PDB file of C-alpha atoms in Angstrom:
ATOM      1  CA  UNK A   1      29.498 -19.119 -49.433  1.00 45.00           C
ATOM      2  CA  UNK A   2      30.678 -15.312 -49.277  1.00 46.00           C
ATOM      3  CA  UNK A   3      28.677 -13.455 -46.504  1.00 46.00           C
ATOM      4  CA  UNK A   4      28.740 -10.447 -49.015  1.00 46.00           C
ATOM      5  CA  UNK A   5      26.856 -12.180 -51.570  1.00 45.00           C
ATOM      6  CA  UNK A   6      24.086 -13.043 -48.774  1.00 47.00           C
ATOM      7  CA  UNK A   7      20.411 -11.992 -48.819  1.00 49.00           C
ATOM      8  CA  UNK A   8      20.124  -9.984 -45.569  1.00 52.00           C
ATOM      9  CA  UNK A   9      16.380  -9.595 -46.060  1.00 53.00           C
ATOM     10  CA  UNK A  10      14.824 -11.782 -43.341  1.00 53.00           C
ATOM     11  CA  UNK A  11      11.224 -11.773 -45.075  1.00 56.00           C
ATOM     12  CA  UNK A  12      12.830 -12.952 -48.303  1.00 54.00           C
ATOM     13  CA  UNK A  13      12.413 -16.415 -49.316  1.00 53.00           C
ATOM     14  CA  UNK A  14      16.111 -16.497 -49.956  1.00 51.00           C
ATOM     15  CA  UNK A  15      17.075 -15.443 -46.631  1.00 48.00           C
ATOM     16  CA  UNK A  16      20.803 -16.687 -45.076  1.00 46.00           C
ATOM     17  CA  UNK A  17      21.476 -17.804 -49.727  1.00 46.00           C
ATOM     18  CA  UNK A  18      23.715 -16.448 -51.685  1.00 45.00           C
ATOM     19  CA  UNK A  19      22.972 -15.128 -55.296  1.00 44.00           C
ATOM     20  CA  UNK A  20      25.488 -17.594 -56.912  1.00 45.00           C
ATOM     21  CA  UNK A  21      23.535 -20.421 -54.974  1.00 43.00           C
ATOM     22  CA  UNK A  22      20.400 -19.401 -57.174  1.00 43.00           C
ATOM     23  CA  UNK A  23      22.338 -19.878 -60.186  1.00 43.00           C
ATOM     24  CA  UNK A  24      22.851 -23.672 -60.007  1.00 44.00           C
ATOM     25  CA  UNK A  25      19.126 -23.794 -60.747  1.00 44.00           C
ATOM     26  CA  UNK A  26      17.709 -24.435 -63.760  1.00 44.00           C
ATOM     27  CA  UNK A  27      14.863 -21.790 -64.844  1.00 44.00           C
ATOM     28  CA  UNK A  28      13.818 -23.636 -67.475  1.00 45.00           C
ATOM     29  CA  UNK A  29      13.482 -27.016 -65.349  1.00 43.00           C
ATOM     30  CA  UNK A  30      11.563 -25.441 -62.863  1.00 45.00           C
ATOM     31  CA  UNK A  31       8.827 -24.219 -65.509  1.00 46.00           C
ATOM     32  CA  UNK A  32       9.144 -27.529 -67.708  1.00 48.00           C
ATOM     33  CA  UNK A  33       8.184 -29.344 -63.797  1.00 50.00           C
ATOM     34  CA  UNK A  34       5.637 -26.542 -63.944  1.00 46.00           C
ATOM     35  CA  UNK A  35       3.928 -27.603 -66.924  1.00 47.00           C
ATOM     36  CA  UNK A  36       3.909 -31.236 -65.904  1.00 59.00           C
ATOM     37  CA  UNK A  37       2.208 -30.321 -63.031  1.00 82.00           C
ATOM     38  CA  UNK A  38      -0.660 -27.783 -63.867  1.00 85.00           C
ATOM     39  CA  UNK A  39      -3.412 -28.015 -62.057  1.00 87.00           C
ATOM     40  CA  UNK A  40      -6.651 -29.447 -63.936  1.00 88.00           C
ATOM     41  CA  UNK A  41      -8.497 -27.255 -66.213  1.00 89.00           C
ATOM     42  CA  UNK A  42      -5.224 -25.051 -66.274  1.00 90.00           C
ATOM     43  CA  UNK A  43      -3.490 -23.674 -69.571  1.00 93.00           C
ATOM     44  CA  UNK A  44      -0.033 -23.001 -70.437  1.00 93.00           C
ATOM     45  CA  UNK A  45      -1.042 -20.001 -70.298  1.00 94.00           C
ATOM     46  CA  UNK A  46      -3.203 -19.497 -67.844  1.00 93.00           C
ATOM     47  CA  UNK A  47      -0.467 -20.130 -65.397  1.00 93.00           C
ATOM     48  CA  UNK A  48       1.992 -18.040 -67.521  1.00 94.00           C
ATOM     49  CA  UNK A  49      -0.542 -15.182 -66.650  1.00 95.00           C
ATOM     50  CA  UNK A  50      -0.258 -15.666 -63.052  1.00 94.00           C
ATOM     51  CA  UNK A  51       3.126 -16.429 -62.416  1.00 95.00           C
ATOM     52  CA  UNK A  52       3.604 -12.896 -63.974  1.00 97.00           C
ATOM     53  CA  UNK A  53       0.889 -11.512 -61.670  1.00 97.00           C
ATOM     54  CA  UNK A  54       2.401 -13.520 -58.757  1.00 97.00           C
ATOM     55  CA  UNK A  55       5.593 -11.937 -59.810  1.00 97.00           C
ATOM     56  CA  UNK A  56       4.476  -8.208 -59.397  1.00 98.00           C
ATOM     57  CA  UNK A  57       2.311  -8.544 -56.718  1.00 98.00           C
ATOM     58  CA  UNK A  58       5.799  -9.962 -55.109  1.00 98.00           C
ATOM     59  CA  UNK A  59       7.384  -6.991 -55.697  1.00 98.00           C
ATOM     60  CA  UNK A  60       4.548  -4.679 -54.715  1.00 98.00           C
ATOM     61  CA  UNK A  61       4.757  -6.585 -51.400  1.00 97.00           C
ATOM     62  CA  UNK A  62       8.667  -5.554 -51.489  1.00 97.00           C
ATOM     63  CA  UNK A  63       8.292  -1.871 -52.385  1.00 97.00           C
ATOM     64  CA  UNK A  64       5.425  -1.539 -49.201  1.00 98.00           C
ATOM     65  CA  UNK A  65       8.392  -2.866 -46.796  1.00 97.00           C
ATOM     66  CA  UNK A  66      10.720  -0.752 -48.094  1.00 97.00           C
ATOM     67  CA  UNK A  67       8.243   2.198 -48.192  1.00 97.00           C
ATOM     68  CA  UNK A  68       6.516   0.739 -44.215  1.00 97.00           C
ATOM     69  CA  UNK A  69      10.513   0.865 -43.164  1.00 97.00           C
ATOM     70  CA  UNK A  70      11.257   4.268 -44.114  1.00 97.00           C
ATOM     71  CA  UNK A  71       7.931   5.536 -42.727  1.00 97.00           C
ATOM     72  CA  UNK A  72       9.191   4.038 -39.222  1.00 95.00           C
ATOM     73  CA  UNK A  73      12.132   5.496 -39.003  1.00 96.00           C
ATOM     74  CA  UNK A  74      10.908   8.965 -40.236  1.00 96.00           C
ATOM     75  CA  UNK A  75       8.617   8.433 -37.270  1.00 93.00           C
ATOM     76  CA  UNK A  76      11.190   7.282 -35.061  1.00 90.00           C
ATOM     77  CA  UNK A  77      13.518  10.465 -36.354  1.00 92.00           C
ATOM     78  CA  UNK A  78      10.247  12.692 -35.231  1.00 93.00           C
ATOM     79  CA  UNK A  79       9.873  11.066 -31.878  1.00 88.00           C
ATOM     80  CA  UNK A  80      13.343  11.403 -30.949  1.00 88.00           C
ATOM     81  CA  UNK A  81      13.553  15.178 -31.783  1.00 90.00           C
ATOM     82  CA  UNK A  82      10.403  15.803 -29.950  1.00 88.00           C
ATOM     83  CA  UNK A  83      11.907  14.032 -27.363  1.00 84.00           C
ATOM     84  CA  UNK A  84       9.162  10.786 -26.901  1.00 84.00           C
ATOM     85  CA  UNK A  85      11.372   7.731 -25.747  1.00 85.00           C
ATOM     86  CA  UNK A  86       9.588   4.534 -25.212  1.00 84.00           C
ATOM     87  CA  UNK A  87       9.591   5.359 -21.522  1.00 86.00           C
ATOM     88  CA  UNK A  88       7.818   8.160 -21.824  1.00 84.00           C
ATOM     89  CA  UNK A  89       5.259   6.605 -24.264  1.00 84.00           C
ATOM     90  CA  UNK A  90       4.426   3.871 -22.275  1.00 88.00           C
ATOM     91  CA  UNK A  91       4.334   6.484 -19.171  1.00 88.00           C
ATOM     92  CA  UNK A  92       1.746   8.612 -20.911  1.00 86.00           C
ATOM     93  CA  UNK A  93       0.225   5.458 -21.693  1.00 89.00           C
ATOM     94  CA  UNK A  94       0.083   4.127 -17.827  1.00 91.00           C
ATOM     95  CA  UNK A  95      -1.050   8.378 -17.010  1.00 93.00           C
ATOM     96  CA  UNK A  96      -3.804   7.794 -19.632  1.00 91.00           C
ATOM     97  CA  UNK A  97      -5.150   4.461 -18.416  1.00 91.00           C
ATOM     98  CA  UNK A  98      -5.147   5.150 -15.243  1.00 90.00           C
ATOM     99  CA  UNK A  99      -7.465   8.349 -16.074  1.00 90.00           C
ATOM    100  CA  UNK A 100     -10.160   6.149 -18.312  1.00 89.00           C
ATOM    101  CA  UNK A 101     -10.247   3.816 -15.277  1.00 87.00           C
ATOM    102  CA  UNK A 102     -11.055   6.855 -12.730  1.00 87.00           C
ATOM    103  CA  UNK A 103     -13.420   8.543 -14.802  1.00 88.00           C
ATOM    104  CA  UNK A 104     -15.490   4.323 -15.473  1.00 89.00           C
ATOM    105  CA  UNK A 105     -18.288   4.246 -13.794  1.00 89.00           C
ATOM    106  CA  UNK A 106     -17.126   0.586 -12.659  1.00 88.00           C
ATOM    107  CA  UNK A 107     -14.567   2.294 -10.472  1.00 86.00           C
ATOM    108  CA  UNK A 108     -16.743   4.922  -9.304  1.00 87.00           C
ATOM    109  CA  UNK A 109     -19.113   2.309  -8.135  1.00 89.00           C
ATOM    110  CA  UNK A 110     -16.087   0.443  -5.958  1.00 90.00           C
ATOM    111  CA  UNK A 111     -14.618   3.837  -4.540  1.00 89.00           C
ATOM    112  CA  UNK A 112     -18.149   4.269  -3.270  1.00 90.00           C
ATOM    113  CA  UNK A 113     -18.818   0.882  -2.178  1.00 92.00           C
ATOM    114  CA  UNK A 114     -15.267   0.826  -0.401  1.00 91.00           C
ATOM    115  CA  UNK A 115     -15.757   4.055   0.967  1.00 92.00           C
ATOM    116  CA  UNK A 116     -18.916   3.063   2.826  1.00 92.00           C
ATOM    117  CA  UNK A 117     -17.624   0.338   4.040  1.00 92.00           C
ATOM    118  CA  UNK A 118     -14.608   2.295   5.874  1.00 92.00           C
ATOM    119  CA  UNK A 119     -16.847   4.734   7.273  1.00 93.00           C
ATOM    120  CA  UNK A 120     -19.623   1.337   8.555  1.00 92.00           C
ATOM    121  CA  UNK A 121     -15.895  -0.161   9.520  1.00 93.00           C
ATOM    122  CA  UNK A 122     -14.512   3.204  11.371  1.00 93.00           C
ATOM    123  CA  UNK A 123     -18.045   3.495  13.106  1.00 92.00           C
ATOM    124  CA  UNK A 124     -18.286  -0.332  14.535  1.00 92.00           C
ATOM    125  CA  UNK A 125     -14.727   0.508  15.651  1.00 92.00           C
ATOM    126  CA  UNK A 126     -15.305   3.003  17.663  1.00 92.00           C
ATOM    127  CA  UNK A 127     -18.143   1.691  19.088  1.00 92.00           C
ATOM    128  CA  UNK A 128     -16.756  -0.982  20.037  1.00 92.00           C
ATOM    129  CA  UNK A 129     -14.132   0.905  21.615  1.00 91.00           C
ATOM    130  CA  UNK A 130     -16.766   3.007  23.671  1.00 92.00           C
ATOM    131  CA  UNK A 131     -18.060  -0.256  24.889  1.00 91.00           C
ATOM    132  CA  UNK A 132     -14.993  -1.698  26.438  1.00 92.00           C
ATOM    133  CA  UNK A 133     -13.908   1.404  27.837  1.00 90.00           C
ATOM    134  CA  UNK A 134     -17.253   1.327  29.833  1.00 90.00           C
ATOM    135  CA  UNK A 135     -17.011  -2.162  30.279  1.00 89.00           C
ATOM    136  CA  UNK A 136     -13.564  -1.056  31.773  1.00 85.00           C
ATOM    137  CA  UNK A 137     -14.843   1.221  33.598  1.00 85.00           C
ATOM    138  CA  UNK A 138     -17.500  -1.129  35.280  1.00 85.00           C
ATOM    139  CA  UNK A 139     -14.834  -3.526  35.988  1.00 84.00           C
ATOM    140  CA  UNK A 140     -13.096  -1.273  38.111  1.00 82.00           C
ATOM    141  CA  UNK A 141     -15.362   0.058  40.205  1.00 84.00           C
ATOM    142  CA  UNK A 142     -16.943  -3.589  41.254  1.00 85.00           C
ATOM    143  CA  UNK A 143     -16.322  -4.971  44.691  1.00 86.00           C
ATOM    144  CA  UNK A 144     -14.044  -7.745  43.177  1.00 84.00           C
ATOM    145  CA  UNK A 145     -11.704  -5.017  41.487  1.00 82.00           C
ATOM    146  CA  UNK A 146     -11.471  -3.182  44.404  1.00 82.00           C
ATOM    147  CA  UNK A 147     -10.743  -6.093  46.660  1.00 86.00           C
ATOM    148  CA  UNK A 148      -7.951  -7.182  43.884  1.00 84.00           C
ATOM    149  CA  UNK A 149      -6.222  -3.626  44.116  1.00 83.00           C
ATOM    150  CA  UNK A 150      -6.161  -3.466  47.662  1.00 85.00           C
ATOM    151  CA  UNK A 151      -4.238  -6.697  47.734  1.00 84.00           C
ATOM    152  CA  UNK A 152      -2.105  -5.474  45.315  1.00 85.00           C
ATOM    153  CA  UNK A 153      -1.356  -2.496  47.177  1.00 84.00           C
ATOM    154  CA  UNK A 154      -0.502  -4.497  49.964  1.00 85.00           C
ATOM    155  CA  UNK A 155       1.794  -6.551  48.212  1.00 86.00           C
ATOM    156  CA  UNK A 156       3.619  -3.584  46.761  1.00 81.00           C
ATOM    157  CA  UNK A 157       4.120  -2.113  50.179  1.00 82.00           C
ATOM    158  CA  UNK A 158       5.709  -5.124  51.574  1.00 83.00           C
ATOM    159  CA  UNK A 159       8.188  -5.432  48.959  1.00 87.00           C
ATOM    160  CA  UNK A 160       8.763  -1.817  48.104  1.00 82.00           C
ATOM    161  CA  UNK A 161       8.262  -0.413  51.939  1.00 74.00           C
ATOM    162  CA  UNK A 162       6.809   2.938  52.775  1.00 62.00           C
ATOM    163  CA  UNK A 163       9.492   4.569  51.295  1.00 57.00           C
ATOM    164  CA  UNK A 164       9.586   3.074  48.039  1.00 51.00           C
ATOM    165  CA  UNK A 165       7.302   6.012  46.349  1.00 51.00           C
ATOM    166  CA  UNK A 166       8.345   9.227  47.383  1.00 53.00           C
ATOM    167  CA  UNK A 167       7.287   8.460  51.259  1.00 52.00           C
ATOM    168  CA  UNK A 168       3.466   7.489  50.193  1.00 52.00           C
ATOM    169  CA  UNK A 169       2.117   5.653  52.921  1.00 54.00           C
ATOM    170  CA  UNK A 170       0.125   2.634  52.648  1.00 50.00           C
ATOM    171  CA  UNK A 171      -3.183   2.469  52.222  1.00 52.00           C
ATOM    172  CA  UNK A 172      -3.262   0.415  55.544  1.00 53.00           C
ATOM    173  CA  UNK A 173      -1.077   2.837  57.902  1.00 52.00           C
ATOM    174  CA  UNK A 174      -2.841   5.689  58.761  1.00 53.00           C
ATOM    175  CA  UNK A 175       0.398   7.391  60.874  1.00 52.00           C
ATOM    176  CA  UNK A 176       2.774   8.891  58.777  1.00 51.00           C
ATOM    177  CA  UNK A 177       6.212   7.325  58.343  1.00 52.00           C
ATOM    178  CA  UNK A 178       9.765   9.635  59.346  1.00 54.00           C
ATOM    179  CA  UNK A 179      12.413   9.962  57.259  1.00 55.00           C
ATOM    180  CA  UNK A 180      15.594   9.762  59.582  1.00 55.00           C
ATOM    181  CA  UNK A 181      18.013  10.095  56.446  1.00 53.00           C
ATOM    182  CA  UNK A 182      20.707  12.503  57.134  1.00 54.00           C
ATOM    183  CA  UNK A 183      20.848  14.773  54.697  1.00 50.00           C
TER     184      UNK A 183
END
């Protein structure tokens, strides 16, 4: 089969034949297997009739593609010049969505409801904060606290000595301690 003989219109019932592949066909035993097999209550010519109707409502169908097709790449031709790719398109698209969404009242409902419940969550936050700095602040000045620091104080001083900080005594020694460095 010779590629340049081949229908290249995919929508064609022919599609992928050749035109000297149609010729091996008989016309004549096509429409003698037609008349065998009429439908009941069907004439000769009844069916004549709408095999010629068939036939230009076929072609109709043809000149609309070929008429839809040049429409769509006029409008393609008019896009490009303009400068609308499909990018941008489905941008504006996205730009436009997102816009009809903001402006529902189903979102304005949830920005609401989510905004409440930051500022409810923000406030127990801080409260809560508030309340374990004071507990904190309890804490420390108990006896037990107290008694814990001082033994930690101690501890420090025994392994870092009175000189450790910058010659801060201990909270223990109550006489000052020398520095006999020489310089």
């Amino acid at each position: 089969m010779d590629s340049a003989n081949q229908d290249i219109n995919l929508n064609s019932p022919n599609k992928g034949l050749g035109t000297d592949s149609l010729t091996d066909v008989s016309v004549e035993g096509a429409a003698g297997n037609a008349a065998s097999t009429l439908p009941p209550g069907l004439t000769e010519e009844e069916a004549e009739e709408l095999r010629s109707e068939l036939t230009k409502v076929e072609e109709e169908i043809n000149t609309l593609r070929q008429v839809l097709s040049a429409k769509e790449k006029h409008a393609y031709e008019l896009k490009r010049k303009l400068g609308l790719s499909p990018l941008n398109e489905f941008k504006q698209n996205l730009t436009k969505g997102w816009q009809d969404v903001q402006t529902s009242n189903a979102y304005k409902k949830t920005q609401e409801t989510l905004s409440q419940a930051g500022q409810k969550t923000s406030a127990a936050l801080s409260n809560m904060g508030t309340a374990i700095s004071k507990r904190l602040g309890d804490m420390r000045n108990s006896p037990t606290f107290k008694s814990f620091e001082d033994k930690v104080g101690n501890i420090k001083y025994k392994v870092v000595g009175g000189r450790g900080n910058g010659g801060v005594q201990s909270p223990t020694e109550t006489k000052p301690v020398q520095d006999n460095a020489p310089f």
